[in-house]
Amino acid sequence: MNDQLKFHLSLFVSDIDDTVNFYQTLFGVEPVKVKDDYAKFETDNPGLVISFIQNPKKVRADFGHLGFRVESKEMLTTKKQELEAKIAISLEEENTACCYAFQDKFWVNDPDGYEWEVYHFIEDVQQLAKKQSAVSCC
């Protein structure tokens, strides 16, 4: 029995095929289940179960953003290189102050506009500096 906890998230989407194509690229894994109006991915790193329900009337991409943290600048560069050939990088930021921390990061948007932040944490800061993130991250 695996005692690892996994975070679960479910999002409404407009088109399940577009969504599956995007998330296959973002996560680098195949979905574990796909139906005409539903898809589910499970990842081990990070531990995530994410499902998508096709329901265009309920799509709300303005709730905030999603993301994941990588452990090094090298990992951030590698992930960016893997994605940028297939997914448009909407913004790239280096040594930016966001949420009381300096970070290097880039952003991608899924087909419904859900924002994904991929970032490397550099260090905590006590207050937001003058050079802040170009997006409303906090």
CSV table of C-alpha atoms in Angstrom, one decimal:
chain,number,residue,atom,x,y,z
A,1,MET,CA,0.0,0.0,0.0
A,2,ASN,CA,1.3,3.4,-0.9
A,3,ASP,CA,0.9,6.0,1.9
A,4,GLN,CA,1.8,9.0,-0.3
A,5,LEU,CA,-0.9,11.7,-0.2
A,6,LYS,CA,-2.0,13.2,-3.5
A,7,PHE,CA,-3.6,16.5,-4.1
A,8,HIS,CA,-6.9,16.3,-6.1
A,9,LEU,CA,-8.2,19.1,-8.3
A,10,SER,CA,-11.1,19.2,-10.7
A,11,LEU,CA,-11.6,21.9,-13.4
A,12,PHE,CA,-14.4,22.7,-15.8
A,13,VAL,CA,-13.2,23.0,-19.4
A,14,SER,CA,-14.6,23.9,-22.8
A,15,ASP,CA,-13.1,21.2,-25.0
A,16,ILE,CA,-11.8,17.9,-23.6
A,17,ASP,CA,-9.6,17.1,-26.6
A,18,ASP,CA,-7.8,20.5,-26.4
A,19,THR,CA,-7.4,20.1,-22.7
A,20,VAL,CA,-6.0,16.5,-23.0
A,21,ASN,CA,-3.4,17.7,-25.6
A,22,PHE,CA,-2.3,20.6,-23.4
A,23,TYR,CA,-1.9,18.6,-20.2
A,24,GLN,CA,-0.2,15.7,-21.8
A,25,THR,CA,2.5,18.2,-22.8
A,26,LEU,CA,2.5,20.2,-19.5
A,27,PHE,CA,2.7,17.1,-17.3
A,28,GLY,CA,4.6,14.8,-19.6
A,29,VAL,CA,2.3,11.9,-19.0
A,30,GLU,CA,-0.7,10.3,-20.7
A,31,PRO,CA,-4.1,10.6,-19.0
A,32,VAL,CA,-5.2,7.6,-17.0
A,33,LYS,CA,-8.8,8.0,-18.1
A,34,VAL,CA,-10.5,9.8,-21.1
A,35,LYS,CA,-14.2,9.9,-21.9
A,36,ASP,CA,-16.1,12.1,-24.4
A,37,ASP,CA,-16.6,14.8,-21.7
A,38,TYR,CA,-14.0,13.8,-19.0
A,39,ALA,CA,-10.3,13.2,-18.5
A,40,LYS,CA,-8.1,12.4,-15.5
A,41,PHE,CA,-4.3,12.6,-15.1
A,42,GLU,CA,-2.3,11.3,-12.2
A,43,THR,CA,1.2,12.4,-11.5
A,44,ASP,CA,3.7,11.2,-9.0
A,45,ASN,CA,6.0,14.2,-9.0
A,46,PRO,CA,4.1,16.3,-7.8
A,47,GLY,CA,1.6,13.9,-6.3
A,48,LEU,CA,-1.5,15.1,-8.1
A,49,VAL,CA,-4.8,13.7,-9.3
A,50,ILE,CA,-6.4,16.2,-11.7
A,51,SER,CA,-9.7,15.7,-13.5
A,52,PHE,CA,-11.3,17.8,-16.2
A,53,ILE,CA,-15.1,18.0,-16.8
A,54,GLN,CA,-16.3,19.4,-20.1
A,55,ASN,CA,-18.9,22.0,-19.2
A,56,PRO,CA,-18.2,25.3,-21.1
A,57,LYS,CA,-20.9,27.1,-19.1
A,58,LYS,CA,-19.0,26.6,-15.8
A,59,VAL,CA,-15.5,27.6,-17.0
A,60,ARG,CA,-14.0,30.3,-14.8
A,61,ALA,CA,-10.4,30.9,-15.4
A,62,ASP,CA,-10.3,34.0,-13.2
A,63,PHE,CA,-10.1,32.3,-9.9
A,64,GLY,CA,-6.3,32.8,-9.5
A,65,HIS,CA,-3.6,30.5,-10.8
A,66,LEU,CA,-2.1,27.1,-10.5
A,67,GLY,CA,1.5,26.0,-10.6
A,68,PHE,CA,4.3,23.9,-9.4
A,69,ARG,CA,7.7,24.6,-8.0
A,70,VAL,CA,10.9,23.0,-9.3
A,71,GLU,CA,14.0,22.6,-7.1
A,72,SER,CA,16.6,24.3,-9.2
A,73,LYS,CA,17.2,26.9,-11.9
A,74,GLU,CA,18.5,24.1,-14.1
A,75,MET,CA,15.2,22.2,-13.6
A,76,LEU,CA,13.3,25.3,-14.5
A,77,THR,CA,15.3,25.8,-17.7
A,78,THR,CA,14.9,22.1,-18.6
A,79,LYS,CA,11.1,22.3,-18.1
A,80,LYS,CA,10.8,25.5,-20.1
A,81,GLN,CA,12.8,23.9,-23.0
A,82,GLU,CA,10.6,20.8,-22.9
A,83,LEU,CA,7.4,22.9,-23.1
A,84,GLU,CA,8.2,25.9,-25.4
A,85,ALA,CA,8.3,23.8,-28.6
A,86,LYS,CA,4.7,22.8,-28.0
A,87,ILE,CA,3.1,25.3,-25.7
A,88,ALA,CA,3.4,29.1,-25.8
A,89,ILE,CA,5.2,30.6,-22.9
A,90,SER,CA,3.1,33.6,-22.0
A,91,LEU,CA,5.6,35.3,-19.7
A,92,GLU,CA,9.1,34.7,-18.4
A,93,GLU,CA,10.4,36.4,-15.2
A,94,GLU,CA,13.8,36.3,-13.5
A,95,ASN,CA,14.5,37.3,-9.9
A,96,THR,CA,11.1,38.7,-9.5
A,97,ALA,CA,9.4,39.5,-6.2
A,98,CYS,CA,6.1,37.6,-5.8
A,99,CYS,CA,4.3,36.5,-2.6
A,100,TYR,CA,7.2,37.7,-0.4
A,101,ALA,CA,9.8,35.7,-2.2
A,102,PHE,CA,12.3,36.1,-5.0
A,103,GLN,CA,11.6,33.6,-7.8
A,104,ASP,CA,12.5,32.7,-11.4
A,105,LYS,CA,9.5,31.6,-13.3
A,106,PHE,CA,7.5,31.3,-16.5
A,107,TRP,CA,3.8,31.1,-17.2
A,108,VAL,CA,1.7,29.1,-19.6
A,109,ASN,CA,-2.1,29.2,-20.2
A,110,ASP,CA,-4.2,26.2,-20.9
A,111,PRO,CA,-6.9,26.3,-23.7
A,112,ASP,CA,-9.5,27.8,-21.3
A,113,GLY,CA,-7.1,30.5,-20.0
A,114,TYR,CA,-6.1,28.8,-16.7
A,115,GLU,CA,-2.8,30.2,-15.7
A,116,TRP,CA,0.0,27.8,-14.7
A,117,GLU,CA,3.1,29.2,-13.0
A,118,VAL,CA,6.3,27.1,-13.1
A,119,TYR,CA,8.8,28.6,-10.7
A,120,HIS,CA,12.1,28.2,-8.8
A,121,PHE,CA,12.1,29.7,-5.3
A,122,ILE,CA,15.3,31.7,-4.6
A,123,GLU,CA,14.7,33.3,-1.2
A,124,ASP,CA,12.2,34.8,1.1
A,125,VAL,CA,11.9,38.6,1.4
A,126,GLN,CA,10.2,40.6,4.1
A,127,GLN,CA,8.3,42.9,1.9
A,128,LEU,CA,7.5,43.2,-1.8
A,129,ALA,CA,10.3,44.9,-3.6
A,130,LYS,CA,10.0,47.6,-6.3
A,131,LYS,CA,10.7,45.0,-9.0
A,132,GLN,CA,7.6,42.9,-8.7
A,133,SER,CA,6.0,40.2,-10.8
A,134,ALA,CA,4.4,41.4,-14.0
A,135,VAL,CA,1.3,39.4,-13.1
A,136,SER,CA,-0.9,39.5,-10.0
A,137,CYS,CA,0.6,36.5,-8.4
A,138,CYS,CA,-0.4,37.0,-4.8
